[in-house]
Structure formats: C-alpha cells, structure tokens
Tab-separated table of C-alpha atoms and ligand atoms in Angstrom:
chain	number	residue	atom	x	y	z
A	1	UNK	CA	20.322	-10.529	9.527
A	2	UNK	CA	17.666	-11.566	12.015
A	3	UNK	CA	14.319	-9.813	12.118
A	4	UNK	CA	13.863	-7.379	14.972
A	5	UNK	CA	11.083	-8.168	17.415
A	6	UNK	CA	8.933	-5.059	17.560
A	7	UNK	CA	6.618	-4.326	20.451
A	8	UNK	CA	3.690	-4.287	18.022
A	9	UNK	CA	3.820	-8.092	18.157
A	10	UNK	CA	2.559	-7.855	21.756
A	11	UNK	CA	-0.511	-5.795	20.925
A	12	UNK	CA	-4.039	-6.977	21.690
A	13	UNK	CA	-4.933	-9.653	19.120
A	14	UNK	CA	-8.710	-9.702	19.779
A	15	UNK	CA	-10.667	-9.190	16.606
A	16	UNK	CA	-13.784	-7.024	16.680
A	17	UNK	CA	-16.266	-9.091	14.691
A	18	UNK	CA	-18.553	-6.062	14.346
A	19	UNK	CA	-15.980	-3.968	12.483
A	20	UNK	CA	-17.102	-2.796	9.081
A	21	UNK	CA	-14.687	-3.998	6.390
A	22	UNK	CA	-15.183	-3.272	2.731
A	23	UNK	CA	-13.299	-3.478	-0.528
A	24	UNK	CA	-14.555	-1.350	-3.432
A	25	UNK	CA	-13.446	-1.925	-6.987
A	26	UNK	CA	-13.244	1.595	-8.412
A	27	UNK	CA	-10.847	4.259	-9.610
A	28	UNK	CA	-9.437	5.907	-6.489
A	29	UNK	CA	-10.190	9.505	-7.532
A	30	UNK	CA	-13.843	8.622	-7.988
A	31	UNK	CA	-13.955	6.580	-4.787
A	32	UNK	CA	-12.394	9.356	-2.688
A	33	UNK	CA	-15.267	11.645	-3.696
A	34	UNK	CA	-17.722	9.211	-2.078
A	35	UNK	CA	-16.131	9.618	1.380
A	36	UNK	CA	-17.022	12.200	3.987
A	37	UNK	CA	-14.433	14.865	4.769
A	38	UNK	CA	-12.350	14.201	7.893
A	39	UNK	CA	-13.687	10.664	8.245
A	40	UNK	CA	-10.495	8.580	7.946
A	41	UNK	CA	-8.223	8.064	10.968
A	42	UNK	CA	-5.274	6.568	9.079
A	43	UNK	CA	-4.272	6.111	5.459
A	44	UNK	CA	-1.719	3.476	4.533
A	45	UNK	CA	-1.174	3.964	0.800
A	46	UNK	CA	0.868	1.988	-1.665
A	47	UNK	CA	0.632	3.727	-5.059
A	48	UNK	CA	1.994	2.192	-8.247
A	49	UNK	CA	5.448	3.803	-8.013
A	50	UNK	CA	7.387	1.085	-9.806
A	51	UNK	CA	5.846	2.270	-13.040
A	52	UNK	CA	8.511	4.924	-13.383
A	53	UNK	CA	11.586	3.924	-15.285
A	54	UNK	CA	14.964	5.383	-14.515
A	55	UNK	CA	16.471	6.950	-17.552
A	56	UNK	CA	14.112	6.174	-20.396
A	57	UNK	CA	13.118	9.136	-22.487
A	58	UNK	CA	10.543	9.390	-25.233
A	59	UNK	CA	11.350	11.060	-28.516
A	60	UNK	CA	10.524	14.485	-27.060
A	61	UNK	CA	13.040	13.957	-24.271
A	62	UNK	CA	10.424	13.438	-21.530
A	63	UNK	CA	10.751	10.664	-18.968
A	64	UNK	CA	8.439	7.763	-19.724
A	65	UNK	CA	6.562	5.167	-17.709
A	66	UNK	CA	6.878	1.455	-17.939
A	67	UNK	CA	3.362	0.170	-17.815
A	68	UNK	CA	4.448	-3.261	-16.694
A	69	UNK	CA	6.110	-4.889	-13.780
A	70	UNK	CA	7.115	-8.469	-13.435
A	71	UNK	CA	4.747	-10.500	-11.330
A	72	UNK	CA	5.846	-13.560	-9.448
A	73	UNK	CA	2.261	-14.685	-8.939
A	74	UNK	CA	0.401	-16.593	-11.605
A	75	UNK	CA	-1.697	-14.403	-13.912
A	76	UNK	CA	-5.391	-14.210	-13.176
A	77	UNK	CA	-7.971	-15.426	-15.640
A	78	UNK	CA	-9.186	-11.921	-16.411
A	79	UNK	CA	-5.614	-10.734	-17.119
A	80	UNK	CA	-5.328	-13.566	-19.587
A	81	UNK	CA	-8.710	-12.719	-21.123
A	82	UNK	CA	-7.687	-9.101	-21.560
A	83	UNK	CA	-4.463	-10.300	-23.157
A	84	UNK	CA	-2.354	-8.236	-20.790
A	85	UNK	CA	-0.124	-11.041	-19.637
A	86	UNK	CA	2.979	-11.950	-21.544
A	87	UNK	CA	4.628	-15.364	-21.313
A	88	UNK	CA	7.001	-13.790	-18.747
A	89	UNK	CA	4.022	-13.089	-16.475
A	90	UNK	CA	4.253	-9.369	-16.833
A	91	UNK	CA	1.017	-7.900	-15.582
A	92	UNK	CA	-0.076	-4.631	-17.098
A	93	UNK	CA	-0.829	-1.927	-14.590
A	94	UNK	CA	-3.226	0.895	-15.271
A	95	UNK	CA	-0.841	3.277	-16.952
A	96	UNK	CA	-0.418	3.869	-20.625
A	97	UNK	CA	3.002	3.634	-22.188
A	98	UNK	CA	4.788	6.912	-22.773
A	99	UNK	CA	2.974	8.916	-20.154
A	100	UNK	CA	5.000	11.809	-18.931
A	101	UNK	CA	6.487	12.119	-15.485
A	102	UNK	CA	4.494	15.338	-15.117
A	103	UNK	CA	1.261	13.386	-15.580
A	104	UNK	CA	2.265	11.001	-12.841
A	105	UNK	CA	3.102	13.853	-10.468
A	106	UNK	CA	-0.172	15.567	-11.271
A	107	UNK	CA	-2.108	12.391	-10.658
A	108	UNK	CA	-0.327	11.761	-7.341
A	109	UNK	CA	-1.019	15.323	-6.245
A	110	UNK	CA	-4.699	14.880	-7.138
A	111	UNK	CA	-5.216	11.780	-4.983
A	112	UNK	CA	-3.014	13.190	-2.231
A	113	UNK	CA	-5.113	16.378	-1.899
A	114	UNK	CA	-8.354	14.422	-1.869
A	115	UNK	CA	-6.995	11.918	0.664
A	116	UNK	CA	-5.707	14.730	2.883
A	117	UNK	CA	-9.160	16.293	2.957
A	118	UNK	CA	-10.731	12.992	4.002
A	119	UNK	CA	-8.217	12.522	6.840
A	120	UNK	CA	-9.310	13.490	10.368
A	121	UNK	CA	-7.356	16.168	12.153
A	122	UNK	CA	-4.350	14.875	14.153
A	123	UNK	CA	-3.901	11.808	11.936
A	124	UNK	CA	-1.180	10.111	9.930
A	125	UNK	CA	-0.846	9.140	6.291
A	126	UNK	CA	1.863	6.577	5.417
A	127	UNK	CA	2.804	6.341	1.742
A	128	UNK	CA	5.040	3.598	0.341
A	129	UNK	CA	7.308	5.218	-2.195
A	130	UNK	CA	10.240	4.553	-4.481
A	131	UNK	CA	13.876	5.070	-3.483
A	132	UNK	CA	14.801	6.171	-6.966
A	133	UNK	CA	12.071	8.801	-7.050
A	134	UNK	CA	12.437	9.983	-3.470
A	135	UNK	CA	12.970	13.560	-4.654
A	136	UNK	CA	9.484	13.543	-6.208
A	137	UNK	CA	7.929	12.854	-2.808
A	138	UNK	CA	9.182	16.243	-1.584
A	139	UNK	CA	7.552	17.909	-4.577
A	140	UNK	CA	4.188	16.193	-4.150
A	141	UNK	CA	3.557	15.495	-0.444
A	142	UNK	CA	3.975	17.372	2.833
A	143	UNK	CA	6.770	15.077	3.965
A	144	UNK	CA	7.132	15.065	7.746
A	145	UNK	CA	9.694	12.280	7.949
A	146	UNK	CA	10.687	9.146	6.096
A	147	UNK	CA	10.773	5.630	7.479
A	148	UNK	CA	12.849	3.078	5.600
A	149	UNK	CA	11.570	-0.450	5.196
A	150	UNK	CA	14.628	-2.662	4.874
A	151	UNK	CA	14.094	-6.136	3.448
A	152	UNK	CA	16.526	-8.640	4.953
A	153	UNK	CA	15.521	-11.270	2.392
A	154	UNK	CA	16.125	-9.073	-0.678
A	155	UNK	CA	19.599	-8.134	-1.819
A	156	UNK	CA	20.462	-6.061	-4.891
A	157	UNK	CA	23.734	-5.506	-6.540
A	158	UNK	CA	24.511	-1.828	-7.067
A	159	UNK	CA	27.715	-1.241	-9.045
A	160	UNK	CA	29.086	-4.552	-7.878
A	161	UNK	CA	28.330	-4.004	-4.169
A	162	UNK	CA	25.494	-5.904	-2.556
A	163	UNK	CA	22.965	-4.113	-0.370
A	164	UNK	CA	19.664	-4.941	1.255
A	165	UNK	CA	16.675	-3.606	-0.659
A	166	UNK	CA	15.063	-0.614	0.960
A	167	UNK	CA	11.708	1.087	0.389
A	168	UNK	CA	10.940	4.546	1.767
A	169	UNK	CA	7.649	5.122	3.570
A	170	UNK	CA	6.657	8.774	3.551
A	171	UNK	CA	5.087	9.989	6.791
A	172	UNK	CA	2.561	12.823	6.454
A	173	UNK	CA	1.037	14.348	9.588
A	174	UNK	CA	-2.219	16.271	9.508
A	175	UNK	CA	-2.388	18.406	12.643
A	176	UNK	CA	-0.347	17.024	15.517
A	177	UNK	CA	-0.831	13.246	15.761
A	178	UNK	CA	1.344	11.281	18.209
A	179	UNK	CA	2.693	7.758	17.916
A	180	UNK	CA	1.416	5.235	20.452
A	181	UNK	CA	2.636	5.840	24.006
A	182	UNK	CA	3.541	2.145	24.209
A	183	UNK	CA	6.324	2.541	21.646
A	184	UNK	CA	9.863	2.903	22.881
A	185	UNK	CA	12.578	4.709	20.978
A	186	UNK	CA	13.609	1.491	19.193
A	187	UNK	CA	10.059	0.926	17.908
A	188	UNK	CA	10.031	4.443	16.521
A	189	UNK	CA	13.212	3.657	14.599
A	190	UNK	CA	13.455	5.076	11.086
A	191	UNK	CA	14.659	1.750	9.669
A	192	UNK	CA	12.292	-1.190	9.997
A	193	UNK	CA	13.336	-4.721	9.057
A	194	UNK	CA	10.556	-6.890	7.702
A	195	UNK	CA	10.871	-9.700	5.174
A	196	UNK	CA	9.085	-9.187	1.888
A	197	UNK	CA	6.390	-11.827	1.195
A	198	UNK	CA	7.465	-14.445	-1.310
A	199	UNK	CA	5.732	-17.190	-3.261
A	200	UNK	CA	6.907	-19.973	-0.915
A	201	UNK	CA	6.036	-18.231	2.383
A	202	UNK	CA	3.450	-20.060	4.466
A	203	UNK	CA	2.365	-17.245	6.822
A	204	UNK	CA	2.484	-14.396	4.314
A	205	UNK	CA	1.410	-16.053	1.079
A	206	UNK	CA	1.892	-13.913	-1.985
A	207	UNK	CA	-1.291	-12.863	-3.809
A	208	UNK	CA	-0.032	-9.599	-5.360
A	209	UNK	CA	3.381	-8.934	-6.924
A	210	UNK	CA	4.020	-5.966	-4.619
A	211	UNK	CA	2.193	-7.249	-1.545
A	212	UNK	CA	3.263	-5.609	1.692
A	213	UNK	CA	4.171	-7.794	4.698
A	214	UNK	CA	1.461	-8.320	7.294
A	215	UNK	CA	3.926	-7.656	10.141
A	216	UNK	CA	5.052	-4.315	8.708
A	217	UNK	CA	1.460	-3.146	8.189
A	218	UNK	CA	0.600	-4.269	11.731
A	219	UNK	CA	3.535	-2.297	13.028
A	220	UNK	CA	2.483	0.891	11.219
A	221	UNK	CA	-1.115	0.490	12.397
A	222	UNK	CA	0.052	-0.052	15.976
A	223	UNK	CA	2.446	2.903	15.875
A	224	UNK	CA	-0.329	5.207	14.694
A	225	UNK	CA	-2.522	4.168	17.640
A	226	UNK	CA	-5.631	4.021	15.448
A	227	UNK	CA	-6.784	0.397	15.702
A	228	UNK	CA	-9.764	1.190	17.929
A	229	UNK	CA	-13.477	0.393	17.591
A	230	UNK	CA	-15.228	2.978	15.432
A	231	UNK	CA	-12.072	4.356	13.794
A	232	UNK	CA	-11.559	3.957	10.041
A	233	UNK	CA	-8.292	2.861	8.432
A	234	UNK	CA	-8.112	3.066	4.644
A	235	UNK	CA	-6.053	2.218	1.570
A	236	UNK	CA	-7.134	3.040	-1.992
A	237	UNK	CA	-4.284	1.165	-3.675
A	238	UNK	CA	-5.280	-1.930	-1.762
A	239	UNK	CA	-4.059	-4.542	-4.281
A	240	UNK	CA	-4.483	-7.862	-2.498
A	241	UNK	CA	-6.151	-6.210	0.507
A	242	UNK	CA	-3.171	-7.009	2.745
A	243	UNK	CA	-4.183	-4.229	5.159
A	244	UNK	CA	-7.179	-6.326	6.280
A	245	UNK	CA	-4.871	-8.731	8.113
A	246	UNK	CA	-3.220	-5.880	10.002
A	247	UNK	CA	-6.331	-4.307	11.549
A	248	UNK	CA	-8.245	-6.040	14.349
A	249	UNK	CA	-10.666	-3.497	15.746
A	250	UNK	CA	-11.123	-0.473	13.495
A	251	UNK	CA	-13.257	-0.382	10.333
A	252	UNK	CA	-11.320	-0.887	7.097
A	253	UNK	CA	-12.124	0.832	3.805
A	254	UNK	CA	-10.245	-0.458	0.784
A	255	UNK	CA	-10.361	0.436	-2.884
A	256	UNK	CA	-8.464	-0.751	-5.945
A	257	UNK	CA	-9.382	-0.524	-9.599
A	258	UNK	CA	-8.361	-4.145	-9.935
A	259	UNK	CA	-10.266	-6.808	-8.067
A	260	UNK	CA	-8.436	-9.938	-9.166
A	261	UNK	CA	-5.710	-9.748	-6.505
A	262	UNK	CA	-8.273	-9.346	-3.773
A	263	UNK	CA	-10.126	-12.417	-5.067
A	264	UNK	CA	-6.882	-14.399	-4.876
A	265	UNK	CA	-6.236	-13.050	-1.370
A	266	UNK	CA	-9.761	-13.976	-0.310
A	267	UNK	CA	-9.280	-17.570	-1.522
A	268	UNK	CA	-5.934	-17.819	0.261
A	269	UNK	CA	-7.065	-16.432	3.620
A	270	UNK	CA	-10.697	-17.498	3.568
A	271	UNK	CA	-10.561	-18.859	7.140
A	272	UNK	CA	-9.488	-15.475	8.557
A	273	UNK	CA	-12.574	-13.677	9.915
A	274	UNK	CA	-11.038	-10.287	9.021
A	275	UNK	CA	-11.150	-11.435	5.397
A	276	UNK	CA	-14.393	-13.377	5.114
A	277	UNK	CA	-16.431	-10.636	6.791
A	278	UNK	CA	-15.170	-8.069	4.258
A	279	UNK	CA	-17.899	-6.817	1.931
A	280	UNK	CA	-16.982	-6.514	-1.756
A	281	UNK	CA	-18.483	-3.639	-3.691
A	282	UNK	CA	-18.066	-4.034	-7.420
A	283	UNK	CA	-19.446	-1.265	-9.627
A	284	UNK	CA	-19.838	-3.629	-12.584
A	285	UNK	CA	-21.951	-6.072	-10.592
A	286	UNK	CA	-24.099	-3.329	-9.049
A	287	UNK	CA	-25.200	-2.051	-12.450
B	301	SAM	C1	1.744	-1.264	-5.371
B	301	SAM	S1	0.216	-2.019	-5.670
B	301	SAM	C2	-0.495	-2.219	-4.051
B	301	SAM	C3	-0.207	-3.567	-3.407
B	301	SAM	C4	-0.833	-3.701	-2.027
B	301	SAM	N1	-0.243	-2.791	-1.082
B	301	SAM	C5	-0.716	-5.102	-1.455
B	301	SAM	O1	-0.116	-5.282	-0.382
B	301	SAM	O2	-1.252	-6.028	-2.076
B	301	SAM	C6	-0.683	-0.684	-6.359
B	301	SAM	C7	-2.135	-0.972	-6.649
B	301	SAM	O3	-2.739	0.256	-7.087
B	301	SAM	C8	-3.796	-0.068	-7.969
B	301	SAM	N2	-4.134	1.151	-8.733
B	301	SAM	C9	-3.373	1.802	-9.649
B	301	SAM	N3	-4.017	2.897	-10.110
B	301	SAM	C10	-5.219	2.958	-9.451
B	301	SAM	C11	-6.323	3.853	-9.477
B	301	SAM	N4	-6.350	4.914	-10.282
B	301	SAM	N5	-7.370	3.608	-8.646
B	301	SAM	C12	-7.376	2.535	-7.829
B	301	SAM	N6	-6.367	1.640	-7.778
B	301	SAM	C13	-5.290	1.834	-8.572
B	301	SAM	C14	-3.240	-1.227	-8.809
B	301	SAM	O4	-4.285	-2.026	-9.333
B	301	SAM	C15	-2.369	-1.979	-7.775
B	301	SAM	O5	-3.060	-3.090	-7.247
C-alpha cells in the first residue's frame, strides 16, 4: 500500500528561530501544575497505553498491568545502571507490576482534567490510544471523534488473518475549534496512513520504542491550524521529543519523566535547529 500524500506536506517549512522550545524531565501531574490555565493551544499526547495486558488477572481477579514493553532500540546507560533492562531489551516503564486497571483509569483522568484546564478555549487535544482498550477512552475522555492511524509497514496476524496495524487517536475538542481551512475532505479523513519509524529508517530514525512518525505529527499539527508564532503546542508524554520535528513556528513545551530517550533523539538530530535550540530542564540538575 503506498503512502497517501497529504496536503500538510505542502505547508510552510520556514522555521521560527525565536520559538521557545523546552523539554522538562518531571512527572506530568507535577509539571501540569506549573502551567498557566488556558495557555496551551494544542496537546498531542501519547500516554503509556501499551502497559495494559489483555486478559491477565491478579489473584483477586483484577486486570493487571505489564510494566514492560519490548524496545527495539538499544538500552540506555542509565537503564542498565538501574538494572531495568533484561537481555531481551525490555525497558521498564514507570508502572508497578500488578497495578489495577482502576488505578490506570484514575491516573488518566487526573492528567486529562489538568490538561483540559490548561488548554485554551476552541482548541484540540489529540490522544494516541490503544485499540484493545478503546472502550476505556469513552469512560475517561470527552471523545469527539476518533482518527485511526494505519501503519502500512506493520502487519499483525489476528486469528490467522493478516491486517495492517492500527492505532486510534482520540480527538477532544474544547469549545468549538475548527480544522485548517486548507484541508480538503480527504485530508480530514478518519484513517491516516503513515509508516511507523523503524530502526533502519534514515529520515525517521528510531530513538524511542513507541516513537511517533514525524509526518503524522506534522499532519496533526497542520490540521489543528496551531503552528503560528506565539502559540504553544505541548506533549507531556514526550518520550524522544518527536513533536519538536513537527512544529516550525509555535513554541513547544515537552515533559517526560524519562530523559534518556530525548538525549538519544538530541544526538541523532543534533543538526536540526528545532532540536538544538530546545532547552532541557532537569529537576535533578537544578537542585
Ligand atoms: C508512548 S511513550 C511516548 C513516545 C513519544 N510519543 C515519542 O514519539 O517518542 C510514553 C512516554 O510517557 C512517559 N511517561 C509515563 N508516565 C509518565 C509520567 N507520570 N510523567 C511523565 N512522563 C511519563 C514514558 O517515560 C514514555 O516515554
């Protein structure tokens, strides 16, 4: 299947060198409290949804979390130091084993409410979610619609049939935001085809196991019509910091409790001015 050419590829590529870009290493709930209310023009969020396991139950019958996912990138030094990398390169994510599904929902609702408060009126929030746990999205978020990100380079076998992998993106609207006037009906499609970054890709080098494609992020940013001087676009599950490569003019505020993936991303894309002008705020180092 060939990749569709979206109109977002024709958008203005000029980079505003005066944009304020920052990556803070902090827990998101704490970080959200540092922001002013109604100060963010767009959230693109990618929470750790793969932590949920399908049908595992603990001894009390409650659903449990897997606190690991398999990483295709090499483990960072600090992961090794902390002893959280197994020989199969499984990288521990910040969840404890055996946490209940209810805890996860509660936590998601907590960051969602805070993020909603920080969002300007008439703005969008896009949340990458899990197909298997789609029903949870309706319990936690004010779902306006769902966009499906189809990955033409990823195929899974489901009961013997092969299908392209698909990831839902939840669209939340605060007030009455409109998609860019430049978008035609095709661009507003509910199924977007973008290849998932892989270890051997030259343009979209993999620095985080669940890194989102630059082109898909660019498309979402363009659709939301928010990449303008003085606007702020944010992501507090920033991982590698992939959003930085998708925003040319607006300010970018990123947060992740893990900094190692961003460091890897920085090394990989060090010649990109959107990356090397990004300020890193690390609580540990500021103490
Ligand atoms: C699915 S990954 C995001 C990947 C990212 N979109 C990218 O393209 O690289 C989720 C990220 O959430 C971070 N995370 C999990 N819990 C967090 C928390 N409480 N506060 C801040 N970051 C957290 C993890 O460290 C992980 O990097």
